[in-house]
XYZ file of C-alpha atoms in Angstrom:
778
model
C -26.818 -26.016 1.854
C -26.794 -29.445 0.183
C -27.606 -27.934 -3.222
C -24.913 -25.315 -2.724
C -22.302 -27.972 -1.914
C -23.308 -30.058 -4.905
C -23.101 -27.024 -7.189
C -19.649 -26.143 -5.869
C -18.374 -29.680 -6.413
C -19.902 -29.827 -9.861
C -18.305 -26.520 -10.842
C -14.848 -27.538 -9.651
C -15.217 -30.923 -11.278
C -16.331 -29.426 -14.568
C -13.448 -26.953 -14.640
C -10.864 -29.586 -13.792
C -12.358 -32.035 -16.277
C -12.205 -29.404 -19.029
C -8.549 -28.734 -18.364
C -7.669 -32.427 -18.100
C -9.628 -33.142 -21.284
C -7.644 -30.472 -23.090
C -4.455 -32.201 -22.015
C -5.763 -35.654 -22.979
C -6.805 -34.466 -26.409
C -3.308 -33.131 -26.856
C -1.570 -36.310 -25.684
C -0.651 -37.631 -29.141
C 1.348 -34.482 -29.744
C 3.604 -35.173 -26.759
C 5.815 -37.055 -29.160
C 6.656 -33.828 -30.950
C 10.359 -33.099 -31.149
C 12.628 -30.394 -32.428
C 11.131 -27.101 -33.516
C 7.566 -28.450 -33.277
C 7.775 -29.236 -29.545
C 6.506 -26.534 -27.189
C 8.637 -25.513 -24.228
C 7.508 -23.515 -21.234
C 9.464 -20.279 -21.395
C 11.910 -19.459 -18.626
C 10.700 -16.918 -16.083
C 13.218 -14.405 -14.759
C 12.590 -13.038 -11.262
C 14.354 -10.641 -8.894
C 13.293 -12.325 -5.650
C 16.894 -12.386 -4.382
C 17.736 -8.829 -5.480
C 19.310 -10.013 -8.736
C 17.889 -11.398 -11.987
C 17.645 -15.205 -11.859
C 15.742 -18.071 -13.402
C 12.699 -18.857 -11.239
C 13.604 -22.572 -11.253
C 16.991 -21.815 -9.654
C 15.673 -19.709 -6.758
C 15.246 -21.652 -3.469
C 12.098 -19.778 -2.432
C 8.421 -20.586 -2.800
C 7.270 -18.059 -5.425
C 4.185 -17.529 -7.564
C 4.625 -15.399 -10.687
C 1.665 -13.828 -12.505
C 2.337 -12.021 -15.772
C 0.814 -8.657 -16.577
C -0.621 -10.107 -19.780
C -2.409 -12.871 -17.847
C -3.932 -10.340 -15.452
C -5.130 -8.135 -18.287
C -6.820 -11.072 -20.009
C -8.546 -12.166 -16.780
C -9.787 -8.651 -15.872
C -7.606 -8.661 -12.745
C -6.939 -4.996 -12.038
C -6.009 -4.708 -8.353
C -4.599 -6.530 -5.337
C -8.145 -7.403 -4.308
C -8.596 -9.459 -7.481
C -5.045 -10.846 -7.561
C -6.091 -13.477 -5.013
C -7.968 -15.226 -7.861
C -4.619 -16.160 -9.421
C -2.533 -16.907 -6.315
C -3.992 -19.511 -3.935
C -1.721 -18.643 -0.985
C -2.897 -15.027 -1.042
C -5.970 -13.537 0.690
C -7.297 -9.985 0.844
C -8.974 -8.314 3.801
C -11.214 -5.465 2.710
C -12.058 -2.817 5.275
C -14.188 0.305 5.277
C -11.481 2.054 3.280
C -8.187 1.060 1.720
C -6.597 2.459 4.894
C -7.627 -0.677 6.754
C -7.445 -3.173 3.899
C -4.583 -5.647 3.777
C -3.130 -8.756 2.148
C -2.330 -11.992 3.958
C 0.002 -14.798 2.833
C -0.388 -18.340 4.117
C -3.081 -17.054 6.469
C -0.814 -14.511 8.178
C -1.025 -10.730 8.013
C -1.242 -7.677 10.224
C -4.652 -6.049 9.981
C -4.857 -2.706 11.767
C -5.685 0.908 10.993
C -3.442 2.202 13.795
C -0.840 4.604 12.432
C 2.020 3.097 14.430
C 2.020 -0.344 12.811
C 3.079 -1.700 9.447
C 1.830 -4.630 7.355
C 3.261 -8.150 7.603
C 3.044 -8.576 3.836
C 5.347 -6.097 2.149
C 4.313 -4.565 -1.166
C 7.266 -3.544 -3.313
C 6.892 -1.710 -6.640
C 10.015 -1.473 -8.814
C 12.179 -2.017 -5.752
C 10.401 0.587 -3.577
C 8.691 -0.594 -0.383
C 5.160 0.723 0.197
C 5.081 1.244 3.950
C 1.280 1.159 4.365
C -0.934 -1.584 2.990
C -3.476 1.012 1.807
C -0.935 2.390 -0.668
C -0.990 -0.897 -2.561
C -4.720 -0.941 -3.346
C -4.526 1.314 -6.415
C -5.249 -0.067 -9.878
C -2.514 -2.074 -11.578
C -0.909 -0.169 -14.441
C 1.348 -1.527 -17.182
C 2.790 -4.378 -15.112
C 5.390 -6.764 -16.502
C 4.738 -9.288 -13.728
C 3.918 -9.788 -10.049
C 6.147 -11.996 -7.903
C 4.513 -13.382 -4.750
C 7.175 -14.533 -2.291
C 5.613 -16.770 0.335
C 6.811 -16.936 3.926
C 9.192 -14.632 5.887
C 11.468 -12.613 3.589
C 13.037 -10.242 6.108
C 16.681 -10.924 5.228
C 16.496 -9.115 1.890
C 13.207 -7.181 2.159
C 13.069 -5.987 5.757
C 10.901 -6.047 8.840
C 7.504 -5.618 7.172
C 7.960 -8.811 5.148
C 7.433 -11.260 8.010
C 4.639 -13.094 6.141
C 5.704 -12.508 2.542
C 6.339 -10.043 -0.263
C 4.244 -8.873 -3.200
C 6.789 -7.542 -5.687
C 5.390 -5.671 -8.695
C 7.607 -4.970 -11.674
C 6.410 -2.475 -14.270
C 7.335 -2.601 -17.951
C 10.614 -0.905 -18.737
C 10.966 1.578 -21.627
C 11.995 0.092 -24.959
C 14.421 1.360 -27.575
C 11.898 0.693 -30.338
C 8.449 2.208 -30.670
C 5.793 0.268 -28.811
C 2.379 1.143 -27.434
C -1.243 0.192 -27.065
C -4.711 1.498 -26.231
C -7.127 -0.723 -24.325
C -10.841 -0.041 -23.663
C -13.214 -2.262 -21.683
C -16.874 -2.233 -20.740
C -18.688 -4.546 -18.298
C -22.222 -4.877 -17.024
C -23.041 -2.567 -14.154
C -21.654 0.408 -16.056
C -18.051 -0.515 -15.370
C -15.570 0.745 -17.907
C -11.865 1.378 -18.107
C -9.510 2.920 -20.613
C -5.779 2.485 -20.428
C -2.819 2.852 -22.685
C 0.930 3.140 -22.871
C 3.593 4.272 -25.286
C 7.305 3.570 -25.191
C 10.266 4.377 -27.396
C 13.651 6.044 -27.846
C 14.139 9.717 -27.051
C 17.818 9.747 -28.020
C 20.646 7.285 -28.520
C 20.989 6.843 -24.755
C 17.508 7.629 -23.428
C 14.264 5.692 -23.750
C 10.961 6.698 -22.194
C 7.498 5.353 -21.498
C 4.199 6.823 -20.360
C 1.176 4.795 -19.200
C -2.228 6.056 -18.058
C -5.616 4.688 -17.052
C -9.171 5.780 -16.241
C -11.762 3.446 -14.712
C -15.316 3.776 -13.423
C -17.901 1.471 -11.847
C -21.331 2.497 -10.536
C -21.321 -0.168 -7.818
C -23.122 -3.349 -6.856
C -25.545 -1.871 -4.311
C -27.680 1.099 -3.326
C -28.143 3.305 -0.312
C -31.927 3.016 0.014
C -32.011 6.190 2.118
C -31.024 8.516 -0.729
C -30.594 6.304 -3.821
C -26.794 6.690 -3.980
C -24.744 3.963 -5.618
C -22.338 2.125 -3.321
C -19.301 -0.129 -3.715
C -18.295 1.586 -6.932
C -15.307 3.692 -7.867
C -13.726 6.208 -10.202
C -9.961 5.911 -10.547
C -7.390 7.533 -12.778
C -3.635 7.704 -12.852
C -0.413 7.688 -14.848
C 3.177 6.543 -14.641
C 6.171 7.948 -16.492
C 9.558 6.314 -16.762
C 12.891 7.330 -18.304
C 15.833 5.001 -18.783
C 19.227 6.622 -19.349
C 22.133 4.424 -20.445
C 25.122 6.746 -20.930
C 27.545 3.792 -21.027
C 27.354 0.023 -21.227
C 28.089 -0.132 -17.490
C 25.600 2.431 -16.184
C 21.794 2.430 -16.261
C 19.649 5.060 -14.519
C 15.856 4.773 -14.230
C 13.650 7.727 -13.268
C 10.093 6.714 -12.351
C 7.163 8.912 -11.286
C 3.519 7.966 -10.762
C 0.244 9.535 -9.643
C -3.217 8.115 -9.020
C -6.463 9.681 -7.833
C -9.159 7.353 -6.548
C -12.712 8.010 -5.380
C -14.692 5.071 -3.978
C -18.360 5.243 -2.980
C -17.690 2.450 -0.502
C -16.547 0.218 0.879
C -19.997 -0.191 2.339
C -20.899 -2.324 5.352
C -24.225 -3.894 4.467
C -26.229 -5.548 7.248
C -25.958 -9.323 7.100
C -27.780 -10.261 10.311
C -29.546 -8.418 13.143
C -29.480 -10.362 16.386
C -32.638 -10.421 18.467
C -32.733 -8.189 21.548
C -35.207 -5.773 23.085
C -33.452 -2.770 21.574
C -32.861 -4.332 18.146
C -36.414 -5.648 17.873
C -37.983 -2.340 18.888
C -35.616 0.278 17.479
C -32.823 -0.954 15.207
C -34.679 -3.373 12.931
C -37.737 -1.126 12.339
C -35.483 1.798 11.386
C -33.865 -0.084 8.491
C -36.680 1.042 6.200
C -37.106 -1.231 3.138
C -33.735 -2.904 3.692
C -33.775 -6.689 4.076
C -30.725 -7.908 6.011
C -29.285 -11.234 4.936
C -26.327 -13.094 3.448
C -27.123 -11.782 -0.041
C -27.816 -8.189 0.979
C -25.671 -5.617 -0.862
C -27.694 -2.506 0.009
C -27.398 -0.144 2.972
C -29.658 2.335 4.745
C -27.372 5.164 5.911
C -28.104 8.844 6.338
C -24.479 9.406 5.332
C -23.224 7.526 2.276
C -19.703 6.070 2.493
C -16.969 7.840 0.569
C -13.212 7.370 0.293
C -10.849 9.701 -1.556
C -7.288 8.701 -2.153
C -4.239 10.267 -3.794
C -1.102 8.184 -4.154
C 2.038 9.596 -5.741
C 5.783 9.293 -5.729
C 9.038 9.171 -7.635
C 12.200 7.114 -7.495
C 15.648 6.947 -9.026
C 17.343 3.592 -9.514
C 20.993 3.387 -10.515
C 22.701 0.172 -11.620
C 26.453 0.558 -12.106
C 28.657 -2.309 -13.183
C 32.185 -2.033 -11.781
C 34.046 -4.890 -13.329
C 32.032 -7.999 -12.491
C 30.344 -6.306 -9.512
C 27.085 -4.351 -9.614
C 26.248 -1.418 -7.349
C 22.557 -0.554 -7.037
C 21.053 2.541 -5.453
C 17.300 3.122 -5.087
C 16.184 6.499 -3.756
C 12.446 7.037 -3.386
C 9.854 9.424 -1.985
C 6.134 8.680 -1.713
C 3.088 10.608 -0.543
C -0.320 9.201 0.326
C -3.402 11.274 1.109
C -6.592 9.569 2.250
C -10.025 10.843 3.306
C -12.999 8.786 4.395
C -16.513 9.380 5.652
C -18.964 6.787 6.861
C -22.110 6.272 8.887
C -21.065 4.916 12.268
C -24.452 3.460 13.303
C -25.145 1.852 9.892
C -28.721 3.150 9.471
C -30.631 6.292 8.631
C -32.562 8.666 10.920
C -35.936 7.342 9.812
C -38.540 6.786 11.025
C -37.831 8.317 14.450
C -35.464 8.614 17.310
C -36.521 6.820 20.474
C -35.764 8.089 23.952
C -34.538 5.134 26.002
C -32.853 6.817 28.924
C -30.138 4.196 28.737
C -26.658 3.982 27.310
C -27.872 1.408 24.787
C -30.276 4.007 23.469
C -30.914 5.280 19.978
C -27.527 6.740 19.086
C -26.599 8.127 15.645
C -22.968 8.627 14.694
C -20.967 9.884 11.720
C -17.217 9.498 11.195
C -14.803 11.550 9.130
C -11.062 10.979 8.901
C -8.108 12.069 6.835
C -4.422 11.313 6.772
C -1.302 12.594 5.077
C 1.576 10.177 4.819
C 5.111 10.744 3.541
C 7.943 8.276 3.245
C 11.543 8.443 2.160
C 13.629 5.336 1.502
C 17.195 4.749 0.455
C 18.673 1.384 -0.415
C 22.300 0.803 -1.395
C 23.567 -2.676 -2.246
C 26.432 -4.544 -3.858
C 26.044 -7.742 -5.889
C 29.050 -9.962 -6.487
C 29.743 -11.719 -9.771
C 28.121 -15.106 -10.324
C 29.827 -18.385 -11.104
C 32.277 -18.163 -8.167
C 32.495 -20.198 -4.971
C 30.936 -17.302 -3.027
C 28.150 -15.220 -4.513
C 26.513 -12.551 -2.398
C 24.286 -9.507 -2.178
C 24.916 -7.038 0.661
C 23.485 -3.642 1.443
C 22.310 -0.834 3.687
C 18.777 0.487 4.046
C 17.215 3.634 5.529
C 13.517 4.322 5.898
C 11.690 7.349 7.340
C 7.932 7.928 7.441
C 5.711 10.713 8.729
C 1.955 10.327 9.175
C -0.556 12.914 10.454
C -4.199 12.041 11.134
C -7.357 14.005 11.818
C -10.507 12.174 12.907
C -13.928 13.487 13.871
C -16.762 11.417 15.336
C -20.123 13.129 15.810
C -22.754 11.368 17.925
C -26.381 12.434 18.433
C -28.867 11.084 21.000
C -32.417 12.102 21.767
C -32.789 13.642 25.246
C -36.501 14.496 25.255
C -37.520 17.187 27.739
C -41.188 16.308 27.482
C -41.145 12.503 27.354
C -40.184 10.302 30.260
C -37.280 8.034 29.405
C -38.221 4.407 29.112
C -36.292 1.318 30.017
C -35.050 -1.238 27.557
C -37.756 -3.665 28.609
C -40.459 -1.217 27.541
C -38.971 -0.191 24.234
C -41.776 -1.730 22.268
C -44.208 0.780 23.816
C -41.900 3.790 23.671
C -43.326 7.107 22.486
C -41.396 8.394 19.475
C -38.850 11.046 20.261
C -39.616 13.250 17.259
C -37.295 15.953 16.062
C -39.927 18.634 16.386
C -40.684 18.108 20.068
C -37.448 16.900 21.568
C -34.054 17.933 22.822
C -30.910 16.295 21.449
C -27.428 15.873 22.779
C -24.664 16.073 20.208
C -21.228 14.865 21.240
C -18.128 15.229 19.149
C -14.750 13.674 19.482
C -11.945 15.353 17.565
C -8.634 13.593 17.408
C -5.307 14.695 15.982
C -2.364 12.330 16.115
C 0.905 11.852 14.300
C 3.616 9.201 14.122
C 7.190 9.128 12.914
C 8.968 5.869 12.112
C 12.651 5.392 11.369
C 14.333 2.216 10.298
C 18.026 1.485 9.811
C 19.197 -1.853 8.460
C 22.253 -3.707 7.195
C 21.805 -6.979 5.354
C 23.548 -9.634 3.333
C 22.819 -12.988 1.751
C 25.295 -15.355 0.171
C 25.482 -18.613 -1.744
C 28.332 -21.095 -1.362
C 28.808 -23.221 -4.488
C 30.266 -26.380 -2.937
C 29.954 -28.230 -6.228
C 28.126 -27.775 -9.537
C 25.112 -29.464 -7.937
C 25.282 -28.473 -4.245
C 24.900 -24.993 -2.815
C 24.536 -23.527 0.660
C 22.593 -20.338 1.481
C 23.145 -18.021 4.426
C 22.035 -14.501 5.278
C 21.296 -12.050 8.061
C 19.752 -8.635 8.603
C 20.144 -6.263 11.530
C 17.293 -3.815 12.010
C 16.783 -0.855 14.333
C 13.362 0.786 14.628
C 12.311 4.030 16.289
C 8.663 5.079 16.668
C 7.516 8.411 18.111
C 3.975 9.727 18.382
C 1.917 12.651 19.616
C -1.820 12.311 20.291
C -4.537 14.775 21.279
C -8.268 14.109 21.523
C -11.008 16.519 22.603
C -14.479 15.320 23.579
C -17.082 18.047 23.704
C -19.590 16.577 26.179
C -21.577 13.524 27.230
C -20.803 10.132 28.654
C -17.948 8.232 27.073
C -19.925 5.020 26.897
C -22.822 6.800 25.227
C -20.778 8.531 22.599
C -18.234 5.850 21.763
C -15.600 8.513 22.393
C -13.180 8.286 25.290
C -12.568 11.381 27.445
C -10.264 14.197 26.416
C -6.777 12.771 26.167
C -3.265 13.896 25.310
C -0.047 11.916 25.211
C 3.360 11.673 23.608
C 5.660 8.701 23.576
C 7.447 6.140 21.538
C 9.408 2.936 21.476
C 12.683 1.644 20.095
C 13.988 -1.850 19.390
C 16.732 -3.765 17.605
C 16.168 -7.094 15.931
C 17.697 -9.789 13.777
C 16.387 -11.863 10.923
C 18.250 -14.423 8.880
C 18.312 -17.509 6.738
C 20.151 -20.823 6.402
C 19.515 -23.264 3.595
C 20.752 -25.785 1.140
C 19.837 -26.552 -2.473
C 20.769 -29.531 -4.579
C 20.341 -30.224 -8.280
C 18.969 -33.757 -8.282
C 19.199 -33.781 -12.068
C 19.797 -30.859 -14.431
C 16.035 -30.228 -14.629
C 15.166 -30.736 -10.945
C 16.297 -28.758 -7.894
C 15.485 -29.533 -4.260
C 15.939 -27.101 -1.398
C 15.408 -26.758 2.322
C 15.705 -23.692 4.536
C 15.306 -22.244 8.002
C 14.323 -18.575 8.174
C 14.205 -16.350 11.227
C 11.528 -13.717 10.635
C 11.215 -10.386 12.396
C 8.553 -7.698 12.462
C 9.424 -4.484 14.255
C 7.700 -2.918 17.266
C 4.424 -1.015 16.946
C 2.361 1.621 18.755
C -1.424 1.458 19.002
C -1.960 5.075 17.924
C -5.601 5.530 16.911
C -8.561 7.831 17.559
C -9.812 6.197 20.774
C -6.328 5.744 22.205
C -6.242 5.555 26.006
C -3.541 5.673 28.634
C -3.289 1.881 28.584
C -2.400 2.062 24.866
C 0.629 4.206 25.597
C 3.131 1.375 25.461
C 5.014 -0.320 22.682
C 3.718 -3.455 21.050
C 6.661 -5.852 21.210
C 8.359 -7.052 18.011
C 6.998 -10.186 16.383
C 9.381 -13.043 15.574
C 8.946 -16.211 13.556
C 10.709 -19.487 12.921
C 10.028 -20.850 9.453
C 11.018 -24.208 7.980
C 10.482 -24.962 4.299
C 11.378 -27.696 1.834
C 10.658 -27.578 -1.863
C 11.193 -29.166 -5.237
C 11.377 -27.291 -8.545
C 11.305 -29.340 -11.711
C 11.047 -29.069 -15.475
C 9.558 -32.258 -16.930
C 8.319 -33.725 -20.213
C 11.175 -32.176 -22.174
C 10.375 -28.745 -20.824
C 6.634 -28.857 -21.459
C 5.760 -29.087 -17.755
C 7.084 -26.914 -14.950
C 6.056 -28.197 -11.510
C 7.058 -26.560 -8.235
C 5.997 -27.864 -4.813
C 6.807 -26.795 -1.269
C 5.921 -27.681 2.315
C 6.248 -25.227 5.181
C 5.907 -24.878 8.946
C 6.111 -21.436 10.560
C 5.494 -20.350 14.163
C 5.004 -16.681 15.062
C 5.621 -15.446 18.606
C 4.281 -12.158 19.987
C 1.947 -12.111 16.996
C 0.682 -8.573 16.374
C -3.087 -8.679 15.863
C -6.309 -6.799 16.508
C -8.602 -7.955 19.288
C -12.156 -6.707 19.690
C -12.856 -4.438 22.635
C -15.795 -2.359 23.799
C -16.131 1.302 24.740
C -19.625 1.409 26.218
C -21.758 0.080 23.399
C -19.215 0.770 20.659
C -17.067 -2.064 19.316
C -13.474 -1.106 18.613
C -10.374 -3.068 17.718
C -7.219 -2.822 19.781
C -3.781 -3.864 18.565
C -1.955 -6.221 20.890
C 0.647 -8.969 21.074
C -1.872 -11.766 20.691
C 0.413 -14.685 21.599
C 1.679 -17.372 19.244
C 0.225 -18.632 15.962
C 1.288 -21.305 13.516
C 0.845 -21.817 9.797
C 1.800 -25.019 8.049
C 0.874 -26.671 4.819
C 1.648 -27.592 1.239
C 1.676 -25.623 -2.024
C 1.995 -26.536 -5.681
C 2.256 -24.481 -8.875
C 2.436 -25.838 -12.395
C 2.525 -24.751 -16.032
C 1.874 -27.267 -18.784
C 2.151 -26.771 -22.546
C 1.270 -30.228 -23.924
C 1.013 -29.009 -27.507
C 1.791 -25.774 -29.225
C -0.730 -22.995 -28.499
C -2.251 -24.806 -25.487
C -1.240 -23.645 -22.017
C -2.604 -24.859 -18.676
C -1.432 -23.475 -15.366
C -2.635 -23.383 -11.821
C -1.900 -23.709 -8.174
C -3.134 -25.379 -5.029
C -2.542 -24.454 -1.401
C -3.359 -26.402 1.730
C -2.879 -23.966 4.619
C -3.531 -24.826 8.265
C -3.151 -21.441 9.957
C -4.220 -21.539 13.579
C -3.865 -19.870 16.959
C -1.487 -21.802 19.209
C -1.853 -19.804 22.386
C -3.905 -16.630 22.532
C -2.764 -13.946 24.954
C -5.749 -11.939 26.121
C -4.875 -8.263 26.739
C -4.567 -7.394 30.423
C -6.130 -3.969 29.884
C -9.547 -3.030 28.582
C -12.364 -5.499 28.089
C -11.080 -8.685 26.522
C -13.578 -10.150 24.088
C -11.612 -13.348 23.554
C -13.257 -16.742 23.675
C -11.577 -20.119 24.048
C -9.779 -19.871 20.713
C -6.556 -21.812 21.171
C -6.251 -24.231 18.282
C -8.802 -22.312 16.215
C -8.170 -20.950 12.690
C -6.634 -17.573 12.021
C -8.988 -15.120 10.310
C -8.821 -14.636 6.526
C -7.406 -18.101 5.959
C -8.928 -20.997 4.014
C -7.531 -24.490 4.379
C -7.956 -25.273 0.699
C -7.545 -22.892 -2.228
C -7.284 -23.833 -5.869
C -6.747 -21.812 -9.027
C -6.756 -23.270 -12.565
C -6.429 -21.482 -15.895
C -6.276 -22.730 -19.440
C -5.723 -20.948 -22.746
C -5.756 -22.173 -26.321
C -4.773 -20.135 -29.347
C -6.501 -21.366 -32.537
C -5.103 -20.137 -35.861
C -7.755 -19.895 -38.574
C -6.542 -20.420 -42.104
C -7.979 -18.042 -44.669
C -9.555 -15.770 -42.047
C -8.669 -12.223 -41.056
C -8.381 -13.231 -37.411
C -7.438 -16.090 -35.080
C -9.200 -17.224 -31.897
C -7.825 -17.194 -28.348
C -9.833 -19.129 -25.730
C -9.340 -18.720 -21.965
C -11.049 -20.470 -19.043
C -10.381 -20.229 -15.333
C -11.752 -21.672 -12.114
C -11.129 -20.817 -8.471
C -12.162 -22.594 -5.290
C -11.678 -21.855 -1.625
C -12.970 -23.658 1.445
C -14.688 -21.818 4.275
C -13.026 -18.761 5.758
C -13.563 -17.052 9.116
C -13.108 -13.310 9.537
C -13.018 -12.911 13.325
C -10.087 -13.859 15.557
C -12.627 -14.352 18.372
C -14.259 -17.109 16.290
C -17.722 -15.608 16.029
C -19.646 -18.392 14.236
C -21.597 -15.842 12.202
C -18.460 -14.193 10.788
C -17.751 -16.988 8.313
C -17.871 -17.335 4.536
C -18.722 -20.858 3.441
C -16.677 -22.548 0.752
C -17.414 -21.515 -2.812
C -16.129 -21.775 -6.370
C -16.247 -19.442 -9.350
C -15.453 -19.829 -13.038
C -14.553 -17.314 -15.741
C -14.225 -17.624 -19.499
C -13.322 -15.502 -22.504
C -12.887 -15.739 -26.236
C -10.787 -13.250 -28.176
C -10.647 -12.438 -31.868
C -7.028 -11.611 -32.689
C -5.966 -9.927 -35.918
C -3.365 -11.721 -38.000
C -0.831 -8.980 -37.435
C -1.683 -8.897 -33.700
C -2.605 -5.220 -33.968
C -6.231 -5.701 -32.871
C -7.675 -7.928 -30.167
C -11.381 -8.060 -29.252
C -12.210 -10.198 -26.207
C -15.625 -11.198 -24.870
C -15.409 -11.983 -21.157
C -17.707 -13.734 -18.676
C -16.979 -13.519 -14.928
C -18.442 -15.751 -12.205
C -20.473 -17.863 -14.604
C -22.498 -19.588 -11.885
C -23.480 -16.291 -10.228
C -21.889 -17.312 -6.924
C -22.596 -14.877 -4.084
C -19.871 -14.459 -1.461
C -18.410 -11.836 0.859
C -14.814 -10.908 1.618
C -15.450 -9.610 5.125
C -17.965 -10.153 7.903
C -17.619 -8.021 11.019
C -19.522 -8.739 14.254
C -20.785 -5.515 15.832
C -20.778 -6.895 19.360
C -23.995 -8.808 19.956
C -26.096 -6.369 17.913
C -25.622 -7.157 14.232
C -23.267 -8.480 11.597
C -21.768 -6.314 8.870
C -20.446 -7.630 5.568
C -18.694 -6.434 2.419
C -19.583 -7.937 -0.958
C -16.987 -7.568 -3.751
C -17.529 -6.790 -7.405
C -16.899 -10.375 -8.511
C -19.607 -11.882 -6.255
C -22.078 -11.923 -9.149
C -22.180 -12.991 -12.795
C -21.377 -10.278 -15.304
C -20.226 -9.961 -18.895
C -18.022 -7.544 -20.747
C -15.797 -6.844 -23.710
C -12.272 -5.518 -24.158
C -10.824 -3.987 -27.309
C -7.063 -3.578 -27.549
C -5.161 -1.877 -30.353
C -1.385 -2.160 -30.574
C -0.068 1.069 -32.038
C 3.068 -0.351 -33.639
């Protein structure tokens, strides 16, 4: 532990020293003036539903460019957390139950009647399920990460924040590229895009990708690779500009993803009579532990995913006003299989005669999800006393689920059942001489969600330096569901399947969110702001496979009160952009999963878990001390904790004394630093482009019940690359190193009751090398 801590400190210190040294070496050039002086380019964002300079927007925002992500081999939301300290990613057994959190807050549930707290928006279209946002990034212009409640402009599933992705628009001149990468572990990806004019008024673009990775582990039962993937997809976009006042964008995309994971490897097996005699010996050559990436399952994990949709966005200028309409349809199909008991059927079954006996289970599920959204808004002209954006929003989703759980237990007709205390001497219950009970639970359930909203946000320009902000959103939600489950036979506690069940129901609620704030230009290059935001997250229904009668009630809406102050500045004659913010947010009726038990099976049950609080400090900066040298980074101190936990009154509450304890998936300290230096080489056919990055996060817990084993200790990683860039910028060859210190870490640890601990190890939890070759077509 001591060596690990020293190595972490040394790594962070080395990375910071390297970046500081680069700045120090460049110090003499700070006297540059005129054309020789570098200036950090302005960043335009659409965080307030209109294009604005980032430094003028009174919101805490991180912006990551598509180019920066491509250079750092950041290809998905899971890896985006490396470049945004306030962001965390919860990886589940499939993308269906994976989710993002902002400032330590997020809704993590695979129930079909609940939506995420962090809204993912792609080209203005809300993705209603967090699993839809886990596809590979493709041809992105930038990602805007809006921190804190954003419900006034983005709706009820933005109570913790917004991840807004903006893809590259078609150009009216030919442009395109082809990009191929290869990394250790047989990971490769090919992507490309082309854009250009189709007529005087129409421009189009087409982007596509294919990626493959064998995986970072093995299933020792059958030799299958795990935690790998094979993804492919494309996006097409047409921009029609029949007049100077009218622009119409047509966008369509499709992706097909197959993942041989996400696999739950065994981190720890807790000592008990059953585990010592049956579970541990049946793990074959597997060695459980913190560094274990392998599994021993008689059914390998598999997830198949198809994500597709199309949208039409119209921007029509009527005088100085702009009318925007976004009409969108999306479809998401997901299938997953997994081994429910996390081991194979070798060497034997054991007849225990008890509910904690040798049970084998397999799960299979599939869903089909459709959503339709329509947004209509009006933006006033700028430069007046009152500037505003107002609109209407409609949202309709349909989701159907099928889930099958098959459970097998040895019921020997020739061997006397033994008690748990005698397991060590049990006679094997072999397949050849024994009788087995097979139970199956088959569930079919569907949900329909409707949302109607009216919203508006305005700015009052009291003076050239002083502005007031106000806004409100009214939301109405309707949720309806139908659920049917059939259990073939056997005891519910034995099978992990509740009895046959059928129900229909729903819930309905209205809610308000809003914002009040003020911003003041201290000097022309420095703006201060403060705001109060009322957040709102709509009602939910706990519709899932093992739903019971006591789940047939609505989960109440979640509300939040958020206070934030910030300072945005441009210093050193534009060479340094520094943005800082402090925040304090309290969530009431927080919607969260709590562990529960059905017999010996651990499940999670969605509930109003009480009140939680997140408070802290954030900073982002970009520094260009001399031409061709760029240093940027961010730091977040986040104290996200449980104020008052409300233990569910139904079922078996697994809560401990957790008031005042940290929220899961939240680190108190997170740091991200990146530096790049472009070195022109006189007389050579190419120039050099150097990049280095470092990330650090303090310890993170994964269990709301504060299981001490479900924790990832603090760690740091560092990446580096060098690129050879052709003089005409047509060719770029980059050599990339990820996780230089070979730091092992996990992004999820799940307690399986008092039996064992499961964990998920990501791709970047090991050192690997690769190369990327990019060719610009024009």
